[in-house]
PDB file of C-alpha atoms in Angstrom:
ATOM      1  CA  ALA A 762      -5.380  -2.386  -7.988  1.00  0.00           C
ATOM      2  CA  TRP A 763      -5.411  -4.580  -4.876  1.00  0.00           C
ATOM      3  CA  CYS A 764      -2.230  -6.392  -5.942  1.00  0.00           C
ATOM      4  CA  LYS A 765      -0.267  -3.241  -6.822  1.00  0.00           C
ATOM      5  CA  ASN A 766       2.506  -3.976  -4.291  1.00  0.00           C
ATOM      6  CA  SER A 767       2.470  -7.752  -4.683  1.00  0.00           C
ATOM      7  CA  ILE A 768       4.645 -10.305  -6.368  1.00  0.00           C
ATOM      8  CA  VAL A 769       3.340 -13.756  -7.272  1.00  0.00           C
ATOM      9  CA  PHE A 770       5.479 -16.903  -7.446  1.00  0.00           C
ATOM     10  CA  ARG A 771       4.268 -20.093  -9.144  1.00  0.00           C
ATOM     11  CA  PHE A 772       5.649 -23.264  -7.611  1.00  0.00           C
ATOM     12  CA  THR A 773       5.053 -26.910  -8.464  1.00  0.00           C
ATOM     13  CA  GLY A 774       7.163 -30.020  -7.986  1.00  0.00           C
ATOM     14  CA  GLY A 775      10.292 -30.037 -10.118  1.00  0.00           C
ATOM     15  CA  LEU A 776      10.632 -26.261 -10.290  1.00  0.00           C
ATOM     16  CA  LYS A 777      13.406 -24.291  -8.625  1.00  0.00           C
ATOM     17  CA  ASP A 778      12.407 -22.985  -5.190  1.00  0.00           C
ATOM     18  CA  PRO A 779      10.998 -19.436  -5.312  1.00  0.00           C
ATOM     19  CA  SER A 780      13.597 -16.843  -4.294  1.00  0.00           C
ATOM     20  CA  MET A 781      11.123 -14.721  -2.288  1.00  0.00           C
ATOM     21  CA  GLU A 782      13.208 -11.648  -3.125  1.00  0.00           C
ATOM     22  CA  ARG A 783      11.031  -8.571  -3.082  1.00  0.00           C
ATOM     23  CA  MET A 784      11.111  -4.840  -2.494  1.00  0.00           C
ATOM     24  CA  PRO A 785      10.412  -3.399   0.983  1.00  0.00           C
ATOM     25  CA  GLY A 786       6.663  -3.176   1.583  1.00  0.00           C
ATOM     26  CA  GLN A 787       5.928  -5.609  -1.225  1.00  0.00           C
ATOM     27  CA  THR A 788       3.744  -8.581  -0.310  1.00  0.00           C
ATOM     28  CA  CYS A 789       4.325 -12.038  -1.695  1.00  0.00           C
ATOM     29  CA  CYS A 790       1.930 -14.707  -2.916  1.00  0.00           C
ATOM     30  CA  ILE A 791       2.920 -18.302  -3.668  1.00  0.00           C
ATOM     31  CA  VAL A 792       0.643 -20.306  -5.954  1.00  0.00           C
ATOM     32  CA  SER A 793       1.512 -23.947  -5.439  1.00  0.00           C
ATOM     33  CA  THR A 794       0.290 -27.486  -5.645  1.00  0.00           C
ATOM     34  CA  PRO A 795      -0.374 -28.872  -2.141  1.00  0.00           C
ATOM     35  CA  GLN A 796       2.375 -31.511  -2.170  1.00  0.00           C
ATOM     36  CA  ALA A 797       4.965 -29.092  -3.563  1.00  0.00           C
ATOM     37  CA  PHE A 798       4.088 -26.608  -0.786  1.00  0.00           C
ATOM     38  CA  ILE A 799       4.469 -29.286   1.906  1.00  0.00           C
ATOM     39  CA  SER A 800       7.891 -30.191   0.496  1.00  0.00           C
ATOM     40  CA  LEU A 801       8.903 -26.529   0.306  1.00  0.00           C
ATOM     41  CA  GLN A 802       7.944 -25.960   3.953  1.00  0.00           C
ATOM     42  CA  GLY A 803      10.009 -28.991   4.942  1.00  0.00           C
ATOM     43  CA  ARG A 804      13.090 -27.824   3.017  1.00  0.00           C
ATOM     44  CA  LYS A 805      12.966 -24.160   4.005  1.00  0.00           C
ATOM     45  CA  PRO A 806      10.896 -23.727   7.186  1.00  0.00           C
ATOM     46  CA  ASP A 807      12.603 -20.423   8.007  1.00  0.00           C
ATOM     47  CA  VAL A 808      11.331 -18.890   4.748  1.00  0.00           C
ATOM     48  CA  PHE A 809       8.134 -20.876   4.069  1.00  0.00           C
ATOM     49  CA  GLY A 810       7.074 -21.982   7.561  1.00  0.00           C
ATOM     50  CA  TRP A 811       3.835 -20.786   9.138  1.00  0.00           C
ATOM     51  CA  LYS A 812       5.594 -17.860  10.862  1.00  0.00           C
ATOM     52  CA  ALA A 813       6.244 -16.323   7.432  1.00  0.00           C
ATOM     53  CA  ILE A 814       2.662 -16.738   6.171  1.00  0.00           C
ATOM     54  CA  SER A 815      -0.327 -14.505   6.890  1.00  0.00           C
ATOM     55  CA  ALA A 816      -3.049 -16.094   4.733  1.00  0.00           C
ATOM     56  CA  VAL A 817      -3.826 -19.395   3.000  1.00  0.00           C
ATOM     57  CA  LEU A 818      -6.314 -19.924   0.206  1.00  0.00           C
ATOM     58  CA  PHE A 819      -7.586 -23.444  -0.461  1.00  0.00           C
ATOM     59  CA  ASP A 820      -9.054 -23.892  -3.929  1.00  0.00           C
ATOM     60  CA  GLU A 821     -11.410 -26.902  -3.865  1.00  0.00           C
ATOM     61  CA  VAL A 822     -11.421 -26.766  -0.053  1.00  0.00           C
ATOM     62  CA  HIS A 823     -13.614 -29.876   0.194  1.00  0.00           C
ATOM     63  CA  HIS A 824     -10.419 -31.919  -0.326  1.00  0.00           C
ATOM     64  CA  VAL A 825      -9.500 -31.015   3.279  1.00  0.00           C
ATOM     65  CA  LEU A 826     -11.939 -33.736   4.378  1.00  0.00           C
ATOM     66  CA  LYS A 827     -10.295 -36.448   2.271  1.00  0.00           C
ATOM     67  CA  HIS A 828      -6.997 -38.328   2.345  1.00  0.00           C
ATOM     68  CA  HIS A 829      -5.292 -35.545   0.398  1.00  0.00           C
ATOM     69  CA  PRO A 830      -2.260 -33.255   0.849  1.00  0.00           C
ATOM     70  CA  TYR A 831      -4.746 -30.437   1.590  1.00  0.00           C
ATOM     71  CA  ARG A 832      -5.681 -32.291   4.768  1.00  0.00           C
ATOM     72  CA  GLN A 833      -2.054 -32.428   5.890  1.00  0.00           C
ATOM     73  CA  ILE A 834      -1.709 -28.674   5.291  1.00  0.00           C
ATOM     74  CA  ALA A 835      -5.037 -27.928   6.987  1.00  0.00           C
ATOM     75  CA  LEU A 836      -4.216 -29.921  10.131  1.00  0.00           C
ATOM     76  CA  SER A 837      -0.776 -28.306  10.402  1.00  0.00           C
ATOM     77  CA  LEU A 838      -2.376 -24.890   9.911  1.00  0.00           C
ATOM     78  CA  LYS A 839      -5.047 -25.671  12.506  1.00  0.00           C
ATOM     79  CA  ASP A 840      -2.342 -26.617  15.042  1.00  0.00           C
ATOM     80  CA  LYS A 841      -0.483 -23.373  14.310  1.00  0.00           C
ATOM     81  CA  ASN A 842      -3.633 -21.265  14.658  1.00  0.00           C
ATOM     82  CA  GLN A 843      -4.673 -22.990  17.890  1.00  0.00           C
ATOM     83  CA  SER A 844      -1.200 -22.280  19.223  1.00  0.00           C
ATOM     84  CA  SER A 845      -1.679 -18.594  18.307  1.00  0.00           C
ATOM     85  CA  ASP A 846      -5.126 -18.497  19.916  1.00  0.00           C
ATOM     86  CA  ALA A 847      -3.684 -20.020  23.101  1.00  0.00           C
ATOM     87  CA  GLY A 848      -1.227 -17.147  23.415  1.00  0.00           C
ATOM     88  CA  ASN A 849       1.907 -19.079  22.453  1.00  0.00           C
ATOM     89  CA  GLN A 850       4.708 -16.505  22.469  1.00  0.00           C
ATOM     90  CA  THR A 851       6.346 -17.883  19.305  1.00  0.00           C
ATOM     91  CA  ASP A 852       3.119 -17.978  17.229  1.00  0.00           C
ATOM     92  CA  LYS A 853       1.434 -14.640  17.806  1.00  0.00           C
ATOM     93  CA  GLU A 854      -0.421 -14.193  14.517  1.00  0.00           C
ATOM     94  CA  THR A 855      -3.402 -16.274  13.447  1.00  0.00           C
ATOM     95  CA  ILE A 856      -3.206 -17.159   9.762  1.00  0.00           C
ATOM     96  CA  GLN A 857      -6.306 -16.170   7.829  1.00  0.00           C
ATOM     97  CA  ILE A 858      -7.975 -18.934   5.800  1.00  0.00           C
ATOM     98  CA  LEU A 859     -10.097 -18.625   2.682  1.00  0.00           C
ATOM     99  CA  GLY A 860     -11.576 -21.804   1.258  1.00  0.00           C
ATOM    100  CA  LEU A 861     -13.268 -21.928  -2.128  1.00  0.00           C
ATOM    101  CA  SER A 862     -15.313 -24.705  -3.696  1.00  0.00           C
ATOM    102  CA  ALA A 863     -18.026 -24.992  -6.282  1.00  0.00           C
ATOM    103  CA  SER A 864     -19.212 -28.240  -4.678  1.00  0.00           C
ATOM    104  CA  LEU A 865     -18.466 -28.662  -0.995  1.00  0.00           C
ATOM    105  CA  THR A 866     -20.168 -32.047  -0.922  1.00  0.00           C
ATOM    106  CA  TYR A 867     -22.002 -34.559  -3.078  1.00  0.00           C
ATOM    107  CA  LYS A 868     -24.324 -35.450  -0.196  1.00  0.00           C
ATOM    108  CA  VAL A 869     -28.002 -34.902  -0.853  1.00  0.00           C
ATOM    109  CA  SER A 870     -29.872 -35.014   2.443  1.00  0.00           C
ATOM    110  CA  SER A 871     -29.953 -31.891   4.599  1.00  0.00           C
ATOM    111  CA  ALA A 872     -28.508 -33.798   7.571  1.00  0.00           C
ATOM    112  CA  GLU A 873     -25.564 -35.142   5.511  1.00  0.00           C
ATOM    113  CA  ILE A 874     -24.861 -31.728   4.011  1.00  0.00           C
ATOM    114  CA  LYS A 875     -24.962 -30.076   7.443  1.00  0.00           C
ATOM    115  CA  ASN A 876     -22.649 -32.772   8.860  1.00  0.00           C
ATOM    116  CA  THR A 877     -20.120 -32.257   6.050  1.00  0.00           C
ATOM    117  CA  LEU A 878     -20.160 -28.470   6.439  1.00  0.00           C
ATOM    118  CA  ASN A 879     -19.775 -28.773  10.223  1.00  0.00           C
ATOM    119  CA  ARG A 880     -16.793 -31.124   9.751  1.00  0.00           C
ATOM    120  CA  LEU A 881     -15.183 -28.670   7.342  1.00  0.00           C
ATOM    121  CA  CYS A 882     -15.704 -25.775   9.756  1.00  0.00           C
ATOM    122  CA  HIS A 883     -14.276 -27.816  12.634  1.00  0.00           C
ATOM    123  CA  GLU A 884     -11.216 -28.969  10.645  1.00  0.00           C
ATOM    124  CA  LEU A 885     -10.252 -25.390   9.728  1.00  0.00           C
ATOM    125  CA  ASN A 886     -11.692 -23.543  12.763  1.00  0.00           C
ATOM    126  CA  ILE A 887     -13.908 -21.628  10.356  1.00  0.00           C
ATOM    127  CA  GLU A 888     -16.019 -18.982  12.026  1.00  0.00           C
ATOM    128  CA  GLN A 889     -18.052 -17.908   9.030  1.00  0.00           C
ATOM    129  CA  MET A 890     -19.227 -19.597   5.840  1.00  0.00           C
ATOM    130  CA  GLU A 891     -20.799 -17.721   2.959  1.00  0.00           C
ATOM    131  CA  SER A 892     -22.773 -19.059   0.040  1.00  0.00           C
ATOM    132  CA  PRO A 893     -24.224 -17.014  -2.817  1.00  0.00           C
ATOM    133  CA  SER A 894     -27.966 -16.706  -3.146  1.00  0.00           C
ATOM    134  CA  LEU A 895     -29.682 -18.143  -6.216  1.00  0.00           C
ATOM    135  CA  LYS A 896     -30.068 -14.578  -7.523  1.00  0.00           C
ATOM    136  CA  GLU A 897     -26.300 -13.957  -7.133  1.00  0.00           C
ATOM    137  CA  LEU A 898     -25.537 -17.242  -8.894  1.00  0.00           C
ATOM    138  CA  GLU A 899     -27.837 -16.388 -11.804  1.00  0.00           C
ATOM    139  CA  GLU A 900     -26.372 -12.875 -12.074  1.00  0.00           C
ATOM    140  CA  GLY A 901     -22.960 -14.561 -12.361  1.00  0.00           C
ATOM    141  CA  GLY A 902     -24.125 -16.751 -15.263  1.00  0.00           C
ATOM    142  CA  TYR A 903     -25.425 -19.853 -13.450  1.00  0.00           C
ATOM    143  CA  VAL A 904     -28.330 -21.553 -15.228  1.00  0.00           C
ATOM    144  CA  PRO A 905     -30.304 -23.974 -13.026  1.00  0.00           C
ATOM    145  CA  GLN A 906     -30.783 -27.397 -14.627  1.00  0.00           C
ATOM    146  CA  TYR A 907     -33.719 -29.781 -14.508  1.00  0.00           C
ATOM    147  CA  GLY A 908     -35.812 -27.291 -12.552  1.00  0.00           C
ATOM    148  CA  LEU A 909     -33.755 -28.061  -9.437  1.00  0.00           C
ATOM    149  CA  ASN A 910     -33.115 -24.947  -7.387  1.00  0.00           C
ATOM    150  CA  VAL A 911     -31.125 -25.602  -4.236  1.00  0.00           C
ATOM    151  CA  GLU A 912     -30.141 -22.652  -2.096  1.00  0.00           C
ATOM    152  CA  LEU A 913     -27.978 -23.009   1.008  1.00  0.00           C
ATOM    153  CA  GLU A 914     -28.898 -20.787   3.893  1.00  0.00           C
ATOM    154  CA  ARG A 915     -26.271 -18.238   4.849  1.00  0.00           C
ATOM    155  CA  VAL A 916     -24.342 -19.023   8.004  1.00  0.00           C
ATOM    156  CA  SER A 917     -23.414 -15.837   9.808  1.00  0.00           C
ATOM    157  CA  GLU A 918     -22.105 -17.336  13.016  1.00  0.00           C
ATOM    158  CA  ALA A 919     -19.897 -20.242  13.940  1.00  0.00           C
ATOM    159  CA  PRO A 920     -21.517 -23.648  13.368  1.00  0.00           C
ATOM    160  CA  GLU A 921     -22.235 -25.951  16.286  1.00  0.00           C
ATOM    161  CA  GLY A 922     -19.019 -27.326  17.752  1.00  0.00           C
ATOM    162  CA  VAL A 923     -16.796 -24.410  16.655  1.00  0.00           C
ATOM    163  CA  ILE A 924     -15.883 -22.201  19.596  1.00  0.00           C
ATOM    164  CA  GLU A 925     -16.098 -18.463  18.963  1.00  0.00           C
ATOM    165  CA  ARG A 926     -12.631 -16.836  18.861  1.00  0.00           C
ATOM    166  CA  GLY A 927     -13.176 -14.730  21.999  1.00  0.00           C
ATOM    167  CA  ALA A 928     -14.279 -17.778  24.020  1.00  0.00           C
ATOM    168  CA  ARG A 929     -11.354 -20.041  23.063  1.00  0.00           C
ATOM    169  CA  LYS A 930      -9.051 -21.361  25.769  1.00  0.00           C
ATOM    170  CA  PRO A 931      -5.621 -22.992  25.543  1.00  0.00           C
ATOM    171  CA  HIS A 932      -5.567 -26.461  23.981  1.00  0.00           C
ATOM    172  CA  LEU A 933      -7.362 -29.219  25.930  1.00  0.00           C
ATOM    173  CA  LEU A 934      -9.060 -26.872  28.397  1.00  0.00           C
ATOM    174  CA  HIS A 935     -12.493 -27.010  26.762  1.00  0.00           C
TER     175      HIS A 935
END
């Protein structure tokens, strides 16, 4: 199994801080509410700061665009990743980001949807966005309602305004 050498800690406000004790070679995953994670990073930056993290998964990633603790995490993560991309000696590794959402936006016009998706990509420096086809959705149990079939086109390259990783320069040089 993919998580054979992993240990998972659940953390929400009011719980004791995770110990992070693990066996050599064992990876660690923290499942946390956004605000509890922000607090944990503030209390123990040596253990839970960005230098100790290799990947972040945002469930309901559309909250990044709102006044929400996800936004605070996303902007801090973006700063860290831009520092890594600029060759900062203390931040050598870029943290991988996976964002999930069943409904990225409630906008209905193509222009509004595209604008929202572009904003999301810009906020997280996303280089690729995937969306299932209608066939994949139906195979997974989705049943279209009211005869409305909306299918997003797949984006295989960075959206407008997001600079490809290889072309990025240190902050403020673009």
